[in-house]
CSV table of C-alpha atoms and ligand atoms in Angstrom, one decimal:
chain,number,residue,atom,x,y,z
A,1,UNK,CA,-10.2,11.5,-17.8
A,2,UNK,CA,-10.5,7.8,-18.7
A,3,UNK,CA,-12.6,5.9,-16.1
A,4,UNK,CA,-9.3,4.6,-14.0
A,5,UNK,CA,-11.3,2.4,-11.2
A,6,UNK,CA,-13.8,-0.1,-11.4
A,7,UNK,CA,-14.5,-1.7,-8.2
A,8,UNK,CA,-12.8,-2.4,-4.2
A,9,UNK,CA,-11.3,-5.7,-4.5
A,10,UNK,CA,-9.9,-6.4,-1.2
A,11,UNK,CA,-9.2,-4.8,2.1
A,12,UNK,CA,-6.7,-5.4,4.1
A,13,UNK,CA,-7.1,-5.7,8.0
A,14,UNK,CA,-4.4,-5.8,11.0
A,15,UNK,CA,-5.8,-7.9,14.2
A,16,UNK,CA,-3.5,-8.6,17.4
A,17,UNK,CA,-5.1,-12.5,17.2
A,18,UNK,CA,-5.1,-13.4,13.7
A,19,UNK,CA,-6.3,-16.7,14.3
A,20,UNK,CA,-9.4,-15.6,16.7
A,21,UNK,CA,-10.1,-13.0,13.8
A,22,UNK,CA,-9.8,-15.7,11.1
A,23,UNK,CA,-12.0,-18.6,12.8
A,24,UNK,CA,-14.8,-15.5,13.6
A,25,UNK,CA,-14.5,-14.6,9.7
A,26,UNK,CA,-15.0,-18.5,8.8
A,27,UNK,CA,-17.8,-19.6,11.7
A,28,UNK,CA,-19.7,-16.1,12.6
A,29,UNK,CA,-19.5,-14.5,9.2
A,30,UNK,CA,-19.6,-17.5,6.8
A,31,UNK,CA,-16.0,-16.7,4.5
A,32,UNK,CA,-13.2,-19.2,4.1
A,33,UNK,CA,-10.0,-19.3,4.4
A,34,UNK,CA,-8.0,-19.7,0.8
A,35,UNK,CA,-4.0,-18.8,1.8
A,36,UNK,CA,-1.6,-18.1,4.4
A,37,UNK,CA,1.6,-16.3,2.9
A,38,UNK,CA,4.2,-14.7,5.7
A,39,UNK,CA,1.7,-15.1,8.7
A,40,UNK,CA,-1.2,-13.2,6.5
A,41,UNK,CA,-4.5,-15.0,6.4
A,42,UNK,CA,-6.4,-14.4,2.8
A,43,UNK,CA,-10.2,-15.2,2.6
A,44,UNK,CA,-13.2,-14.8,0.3
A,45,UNK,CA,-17.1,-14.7,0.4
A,46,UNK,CA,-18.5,-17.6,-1.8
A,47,UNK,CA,-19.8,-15.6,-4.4
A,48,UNK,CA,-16.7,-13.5,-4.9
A,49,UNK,CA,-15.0,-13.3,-8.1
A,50,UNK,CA,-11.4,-13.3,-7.5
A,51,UNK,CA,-9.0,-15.0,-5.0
A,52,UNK,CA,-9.5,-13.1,-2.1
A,53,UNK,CA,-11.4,-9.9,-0.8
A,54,UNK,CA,-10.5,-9.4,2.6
A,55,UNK,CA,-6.6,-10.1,3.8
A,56,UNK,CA,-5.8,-10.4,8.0
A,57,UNK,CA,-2.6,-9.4,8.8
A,58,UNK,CA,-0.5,-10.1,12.3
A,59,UNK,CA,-0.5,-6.7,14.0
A,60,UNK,CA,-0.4,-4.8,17.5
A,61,UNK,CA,-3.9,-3.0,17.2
A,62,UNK,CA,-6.7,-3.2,14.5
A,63,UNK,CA,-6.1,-1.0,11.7
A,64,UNK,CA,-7.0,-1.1,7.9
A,65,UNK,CA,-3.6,-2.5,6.2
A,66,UNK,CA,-5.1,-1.6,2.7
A,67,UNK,CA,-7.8,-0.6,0.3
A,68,UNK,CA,-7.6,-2.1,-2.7
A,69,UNK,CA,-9.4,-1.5,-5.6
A,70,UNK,CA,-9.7,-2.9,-9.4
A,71,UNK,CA,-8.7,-0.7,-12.3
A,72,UNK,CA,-10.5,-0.5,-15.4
A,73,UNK,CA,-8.1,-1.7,-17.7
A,74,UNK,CA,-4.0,-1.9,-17.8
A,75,UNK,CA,-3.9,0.9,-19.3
A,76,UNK,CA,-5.9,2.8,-16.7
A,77,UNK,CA,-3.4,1.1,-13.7
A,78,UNK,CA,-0.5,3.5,-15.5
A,79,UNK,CA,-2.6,6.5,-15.9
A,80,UNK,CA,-3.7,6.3,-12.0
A,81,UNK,CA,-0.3,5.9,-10.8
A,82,UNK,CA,1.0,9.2,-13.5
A,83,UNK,CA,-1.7,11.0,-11.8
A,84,UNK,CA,-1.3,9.9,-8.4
A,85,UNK,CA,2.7,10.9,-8.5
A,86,UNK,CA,1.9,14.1,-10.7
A,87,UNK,CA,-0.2,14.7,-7.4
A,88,UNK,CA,3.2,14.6,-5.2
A,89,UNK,CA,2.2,11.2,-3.9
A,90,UNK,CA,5.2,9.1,-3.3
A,91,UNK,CA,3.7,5.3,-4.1
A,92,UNK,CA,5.5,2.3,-4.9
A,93,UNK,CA,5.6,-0.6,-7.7
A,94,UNK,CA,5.2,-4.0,-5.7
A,95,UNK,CA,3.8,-7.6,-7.0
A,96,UNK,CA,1.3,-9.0,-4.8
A,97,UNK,CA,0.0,-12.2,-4.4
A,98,UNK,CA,-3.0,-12.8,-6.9
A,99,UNK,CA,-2.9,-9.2,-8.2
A,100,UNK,CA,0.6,-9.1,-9.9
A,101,UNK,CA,2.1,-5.7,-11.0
A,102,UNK,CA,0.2,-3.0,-8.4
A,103,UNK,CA,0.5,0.4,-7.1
A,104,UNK,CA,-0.2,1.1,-3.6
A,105,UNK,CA,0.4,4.6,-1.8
A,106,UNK,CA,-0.7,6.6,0.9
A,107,UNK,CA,-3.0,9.2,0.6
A,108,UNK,CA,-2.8,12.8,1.8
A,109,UNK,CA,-4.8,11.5,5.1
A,110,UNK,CA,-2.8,8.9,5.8
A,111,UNK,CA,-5.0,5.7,4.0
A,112,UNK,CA,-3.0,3.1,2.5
A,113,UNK,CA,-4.6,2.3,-1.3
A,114,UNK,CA,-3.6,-0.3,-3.5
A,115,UNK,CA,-4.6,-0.5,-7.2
A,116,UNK,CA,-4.1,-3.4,-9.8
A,117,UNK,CA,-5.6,-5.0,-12.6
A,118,UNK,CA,-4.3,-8.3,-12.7
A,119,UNK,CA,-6.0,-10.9,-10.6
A,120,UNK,CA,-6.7,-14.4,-10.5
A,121,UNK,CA,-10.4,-15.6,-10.7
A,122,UNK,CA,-11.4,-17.9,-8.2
A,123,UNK,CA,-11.5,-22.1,-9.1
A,124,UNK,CA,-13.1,-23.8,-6.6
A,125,UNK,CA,-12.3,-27.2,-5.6
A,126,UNK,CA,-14.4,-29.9,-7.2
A,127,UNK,CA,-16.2,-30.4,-3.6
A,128,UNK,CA,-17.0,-26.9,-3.6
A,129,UNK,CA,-17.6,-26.2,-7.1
A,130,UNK,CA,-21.0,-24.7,-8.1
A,131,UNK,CA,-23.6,-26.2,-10.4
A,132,UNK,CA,-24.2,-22.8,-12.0
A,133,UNK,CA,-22.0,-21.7,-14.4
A,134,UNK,CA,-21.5,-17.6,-13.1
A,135,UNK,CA,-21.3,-18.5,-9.5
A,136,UNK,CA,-17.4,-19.0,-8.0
A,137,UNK,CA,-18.3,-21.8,-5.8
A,138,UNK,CA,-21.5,-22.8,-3.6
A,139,UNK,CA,-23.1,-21.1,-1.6
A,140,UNK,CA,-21.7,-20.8,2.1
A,141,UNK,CA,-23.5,-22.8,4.7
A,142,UNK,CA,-23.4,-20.5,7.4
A,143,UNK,CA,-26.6,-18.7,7.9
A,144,UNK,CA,-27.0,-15.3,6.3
A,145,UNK,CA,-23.4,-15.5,4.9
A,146,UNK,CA,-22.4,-12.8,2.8
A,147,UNK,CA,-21.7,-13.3,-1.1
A,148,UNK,CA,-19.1,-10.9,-1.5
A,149,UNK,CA,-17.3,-7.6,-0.2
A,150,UNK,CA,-18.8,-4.3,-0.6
A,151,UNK,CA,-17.5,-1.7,0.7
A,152,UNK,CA,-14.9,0.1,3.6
A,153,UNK,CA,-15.6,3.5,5.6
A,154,UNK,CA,-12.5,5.4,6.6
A,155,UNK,CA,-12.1,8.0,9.0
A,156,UNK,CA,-10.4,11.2,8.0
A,157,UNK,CA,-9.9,14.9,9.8
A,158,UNK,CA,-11.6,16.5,6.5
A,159,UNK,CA,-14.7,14.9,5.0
A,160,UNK,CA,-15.0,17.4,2.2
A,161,UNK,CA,-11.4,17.4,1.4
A,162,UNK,CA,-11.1,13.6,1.3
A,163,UNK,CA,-13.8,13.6,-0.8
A,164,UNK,CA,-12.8,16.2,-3.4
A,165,UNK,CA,-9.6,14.8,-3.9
A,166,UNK,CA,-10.1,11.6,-4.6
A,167,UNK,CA,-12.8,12.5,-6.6
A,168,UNK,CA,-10.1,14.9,-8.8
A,169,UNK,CA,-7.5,12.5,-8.5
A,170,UNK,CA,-9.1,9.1,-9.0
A,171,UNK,CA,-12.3,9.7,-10.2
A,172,UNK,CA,-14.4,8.7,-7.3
A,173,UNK,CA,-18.0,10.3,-7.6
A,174,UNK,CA,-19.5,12.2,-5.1
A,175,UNK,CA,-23.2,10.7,-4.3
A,176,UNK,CA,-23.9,12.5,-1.3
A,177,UNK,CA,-23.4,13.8,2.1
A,178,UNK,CA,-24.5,14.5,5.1
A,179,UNK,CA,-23.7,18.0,7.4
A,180,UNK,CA,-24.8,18.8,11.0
A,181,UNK,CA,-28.4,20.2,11.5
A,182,UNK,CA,-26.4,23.2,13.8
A,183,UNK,CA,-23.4,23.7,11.9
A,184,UNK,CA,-22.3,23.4,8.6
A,185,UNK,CA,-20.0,20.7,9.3
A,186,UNK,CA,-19.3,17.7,7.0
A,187,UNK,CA,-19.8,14.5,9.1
A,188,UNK,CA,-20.3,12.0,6.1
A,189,UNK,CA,-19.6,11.6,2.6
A,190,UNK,CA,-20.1,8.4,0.1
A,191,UNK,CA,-18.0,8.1,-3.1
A,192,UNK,CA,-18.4,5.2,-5.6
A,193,UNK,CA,-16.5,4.1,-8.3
A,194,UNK,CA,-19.6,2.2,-9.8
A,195,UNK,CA,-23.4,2.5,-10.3
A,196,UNK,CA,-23.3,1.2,-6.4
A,197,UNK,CA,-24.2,4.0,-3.6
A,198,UNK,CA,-21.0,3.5,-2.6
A,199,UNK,CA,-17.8,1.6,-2.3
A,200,UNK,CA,-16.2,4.5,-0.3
A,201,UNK,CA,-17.6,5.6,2.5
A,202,UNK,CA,-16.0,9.1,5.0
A,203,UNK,CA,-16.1,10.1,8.2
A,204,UNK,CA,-15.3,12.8,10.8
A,205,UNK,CA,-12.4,12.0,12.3
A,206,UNK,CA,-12.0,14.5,15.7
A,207,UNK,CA,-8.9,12.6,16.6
A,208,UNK,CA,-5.1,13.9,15.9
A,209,UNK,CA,-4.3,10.2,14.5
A,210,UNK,CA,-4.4,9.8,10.5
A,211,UNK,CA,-5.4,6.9,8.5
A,212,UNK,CA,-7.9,5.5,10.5
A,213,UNK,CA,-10.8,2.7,9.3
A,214,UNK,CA,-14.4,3.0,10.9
A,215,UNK,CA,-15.9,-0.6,9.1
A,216,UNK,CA,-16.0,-2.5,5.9
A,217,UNK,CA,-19.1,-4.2,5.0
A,218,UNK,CA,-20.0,-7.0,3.1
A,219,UNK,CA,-23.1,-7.5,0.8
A,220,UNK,CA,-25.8,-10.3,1.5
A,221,UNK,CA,-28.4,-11.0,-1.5
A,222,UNK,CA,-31.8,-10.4,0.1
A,223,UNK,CA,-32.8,-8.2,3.8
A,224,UNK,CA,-34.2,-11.4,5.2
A,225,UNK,CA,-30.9,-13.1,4.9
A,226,UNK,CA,-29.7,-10.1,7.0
A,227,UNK,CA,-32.2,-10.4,9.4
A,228,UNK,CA,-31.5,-14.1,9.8
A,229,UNK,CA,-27.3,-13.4,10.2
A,230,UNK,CA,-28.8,-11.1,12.6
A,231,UNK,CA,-30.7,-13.8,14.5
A,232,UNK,CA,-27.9,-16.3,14.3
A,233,UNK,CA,-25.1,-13.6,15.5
A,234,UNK,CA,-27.4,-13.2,18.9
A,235,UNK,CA,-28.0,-16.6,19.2
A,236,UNK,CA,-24.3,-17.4,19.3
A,237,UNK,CA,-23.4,-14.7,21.9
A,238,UNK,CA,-22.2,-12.1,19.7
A,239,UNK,CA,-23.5,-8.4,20.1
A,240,UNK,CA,-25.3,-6.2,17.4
A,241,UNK,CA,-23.7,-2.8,17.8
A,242,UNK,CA,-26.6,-1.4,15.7
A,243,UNK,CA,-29.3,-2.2,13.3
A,244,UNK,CA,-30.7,-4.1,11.5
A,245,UNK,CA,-32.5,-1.0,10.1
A,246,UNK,CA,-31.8,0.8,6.7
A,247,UNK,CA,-29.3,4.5,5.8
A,248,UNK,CA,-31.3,7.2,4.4
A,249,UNK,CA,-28.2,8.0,2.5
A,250,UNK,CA,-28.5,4.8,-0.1
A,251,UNK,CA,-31.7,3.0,1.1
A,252,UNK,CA,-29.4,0.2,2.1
A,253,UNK,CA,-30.5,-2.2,5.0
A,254,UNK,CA,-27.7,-2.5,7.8
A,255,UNK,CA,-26.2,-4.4,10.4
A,256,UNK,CA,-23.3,-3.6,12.7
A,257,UNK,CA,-20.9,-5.9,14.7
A,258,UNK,CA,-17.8,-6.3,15.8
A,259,UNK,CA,-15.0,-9.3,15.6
A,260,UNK,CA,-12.6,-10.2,17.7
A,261,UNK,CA,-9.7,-7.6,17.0
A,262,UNK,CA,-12.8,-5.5,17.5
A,263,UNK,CA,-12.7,-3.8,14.3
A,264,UNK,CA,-16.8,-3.3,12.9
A,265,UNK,CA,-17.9,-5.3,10.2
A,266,UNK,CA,-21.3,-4.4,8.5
A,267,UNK,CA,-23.6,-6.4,6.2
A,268,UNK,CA,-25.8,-4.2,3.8
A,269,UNK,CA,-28.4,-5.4,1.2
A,270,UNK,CA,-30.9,-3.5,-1.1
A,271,UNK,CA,-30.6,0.3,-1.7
A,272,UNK,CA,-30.7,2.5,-5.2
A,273,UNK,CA,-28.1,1.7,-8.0
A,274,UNK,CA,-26.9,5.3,-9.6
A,275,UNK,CA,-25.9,5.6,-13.3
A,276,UNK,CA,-25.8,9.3,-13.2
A,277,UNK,CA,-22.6,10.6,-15.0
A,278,UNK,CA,-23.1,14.0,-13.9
A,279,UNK,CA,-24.7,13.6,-10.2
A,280,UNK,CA,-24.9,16.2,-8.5
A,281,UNK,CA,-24.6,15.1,-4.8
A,282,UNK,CA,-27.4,15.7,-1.7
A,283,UNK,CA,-26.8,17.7,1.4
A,284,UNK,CA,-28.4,15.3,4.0
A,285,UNK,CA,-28.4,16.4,8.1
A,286,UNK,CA,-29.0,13.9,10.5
A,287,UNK,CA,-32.6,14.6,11.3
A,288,UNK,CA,-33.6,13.8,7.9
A,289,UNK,CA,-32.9,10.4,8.5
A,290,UNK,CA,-29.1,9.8,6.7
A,291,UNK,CA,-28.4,7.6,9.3
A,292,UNK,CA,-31.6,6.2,10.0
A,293,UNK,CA,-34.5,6.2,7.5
A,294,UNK,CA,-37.3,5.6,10.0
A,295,UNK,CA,-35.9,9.1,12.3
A,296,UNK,CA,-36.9,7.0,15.3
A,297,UNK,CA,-33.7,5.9,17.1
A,298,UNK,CA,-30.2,7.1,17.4
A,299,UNK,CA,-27.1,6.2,16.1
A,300,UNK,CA,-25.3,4.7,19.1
A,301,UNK,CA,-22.3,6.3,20.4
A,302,UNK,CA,-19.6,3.7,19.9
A,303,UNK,CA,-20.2,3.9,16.1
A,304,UNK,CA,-18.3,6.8,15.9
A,305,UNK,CA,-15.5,4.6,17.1
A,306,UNK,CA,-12.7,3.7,14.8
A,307,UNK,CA,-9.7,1.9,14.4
A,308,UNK,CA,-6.9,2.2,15.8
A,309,UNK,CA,-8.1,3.5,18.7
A,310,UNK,CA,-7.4,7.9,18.8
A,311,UNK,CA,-4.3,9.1,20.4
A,312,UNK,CA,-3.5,11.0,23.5
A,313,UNK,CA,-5.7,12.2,26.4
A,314,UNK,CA,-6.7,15.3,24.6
A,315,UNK,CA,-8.7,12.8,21.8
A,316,UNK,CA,-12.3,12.1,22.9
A,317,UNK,CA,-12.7,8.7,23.6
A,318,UNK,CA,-13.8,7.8,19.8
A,319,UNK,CA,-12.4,10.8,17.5
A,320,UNK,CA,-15.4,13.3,17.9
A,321,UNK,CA,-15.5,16.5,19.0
A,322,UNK,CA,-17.2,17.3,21.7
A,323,UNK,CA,-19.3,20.2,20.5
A,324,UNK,CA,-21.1,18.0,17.9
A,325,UNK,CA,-21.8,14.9,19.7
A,326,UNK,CA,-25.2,16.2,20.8
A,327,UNK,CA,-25.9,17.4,17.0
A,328,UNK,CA,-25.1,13.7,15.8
A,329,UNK,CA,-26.6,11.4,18.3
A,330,UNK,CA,-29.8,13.1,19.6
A,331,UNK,CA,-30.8,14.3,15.8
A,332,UNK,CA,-34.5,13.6,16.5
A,333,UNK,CA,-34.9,15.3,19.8
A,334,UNK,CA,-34.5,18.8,18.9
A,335,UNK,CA,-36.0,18.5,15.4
A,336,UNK,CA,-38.5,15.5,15.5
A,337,UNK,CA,-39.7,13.6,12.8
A,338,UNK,CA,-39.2,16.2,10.0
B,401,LIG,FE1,-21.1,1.1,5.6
């Protein structure tokens, strides 16, 4: 197979107040704003490449819109889409703005994924123009502001599955994942399309309702610009959810919060970078620290939440089954520090 993906792009978001979503994205986070086209709102970090990475859309309830991710080549856009239908997926042809001719489906658990080649690099204006050649414009003034997107989490009913198949289909390798300490249930799983940890991230989703997002993160340069977002997010009244701390699974530093809509956003620096064409991936539980790489504090229960919320009274309250609650958010207490 010819490599066919080279990097996520964009994502696109739904948020019932676009416009408290948007002026969060631009004061809180530190993006700006570069289009509105239909009632969509299109914004970038400074230091991405392109014209946009993350798209919010006018909707009833958070939700991820789409995932959208670079092809190799033109050549690889074609032989993703022949593979994708020879698959029995039913996608479509569309042109999008910025991206051109690109092919967006939904996959077998219900995630909407868009793939193009085309796009149009970012030219700043002359105010915001950078004095270094390689950089898209300056650097953002809002403290510990990301410099570009870097990956999206979905929820899905089969972590395995999810993970084999787009890793058949697409190409997606498998870095690692992580199953219960009681049972040998799949919980997590990364896939990257790069020599980044991950630009795909899976989880258990106990809920009956398909498609669902958990987060999307976006990368800061250095762990003491993520401490200082963390600082400057308190200051201004807006909770931490969780972190900062660092993954065991890819050594990256984290931090969790929410925006308006109150879909999670995450900022991640540091971690590994994998070249490894034949990795074979790590079985990681819980109390060996995939979550958390110090094993001294648990992952808080509302992470497990995602978006939109789980159907029906017979759903937990945040998608996960009862019986494995205990196994995923008390890891430490029944088998210490490892
Ligand atoms: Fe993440």
């Amino acid at each position: 197979m010819i490599k066919l993906l080279s990097h996520l792009s964009y994502v696109a978001v739904t948020s019932p107040d676009v416009e408290a979503s948007v002026d969060f994205y631009v004061t809180q986070v530190g993006l700006s704003v570069v289009d509105r086209i239909d009632g969509a709102v299109y914004l970038r970090c400074w230091g991405d490449y392109y014209a946009y990475s993350l798209v919010v859309i006018p909707g009833t309830e958070p939700s991820l819109a789409t995932m959208a991710w670079r092809t190799s080549s033109p050549e690889a856009l074609e032989e993703a889409a022949r593979l994708l239908e020879a698959e029995g997926v039913d996608g479509e042809w569309f042109d999008g703005p910025s991206i051109g001719r690109a092919y967006r489906f939904v996959g077998p658990w219900g995630h909407s994924m868009t793939l193009h080649w085309d796009v149009v690099r970012h030219q700043a204006l002359p105010a915001e123009a950078s004095i270094y050649p390689d950089r898209p414009e300056k650097r953002s003034k809002v403290a510990g502001a990301p410099r570009q997107l870097d990956h999206v989490t979905i929820a899905t009913s089969s972590v395995d599955d999810f993970a084999a198949w787009y890793n058949r289909v697409l190409g997606f390798r498998i870095m690692a994942k992580t199953i219960l300490d009681e049972a040998p249930i799949s919980v997590f799983s990364v896939l990257t399309t790069n020599e980044k940890s991950h630009d795909l991230g899976v989880v258990l989703d106990g809920s009956t309702r398909a498609g669902r997002i958990n987060h999307y993160a976006f990368w800061v340069d250095t762990r003491e610009e993520l401490l200082i977002a963390a600082d400057v997010l308190m200051e201004n009244g807006i909770p931490i959810e969780y972190g900062p701390s660092i993954h065991g699974i890819g050594e990256q530093n984290f931090l969790y919060y929410r925006e308006p809509s109150t879909l999670r956003i995450e900022l991640n620096t540091g971690g590994y970078r994998n070249y490894v064409p034949d990795w074979e991936p790590n079985t990681w539980k819980p109390s060996l620290g995939s979550n958390n790489f110090y094993r001294n504090s648990a992952m808080p229960m509302s992470m497990t939440e995602s978006f939109p919320a789980a159907d029906g009274p017979s759903a937990t309250e945040e998608g996960v089954p009862d019986e494995i609650k205990d196994a995923l958010f008390n890891p430490y207490a029944k088998h210490g520090q490892g």
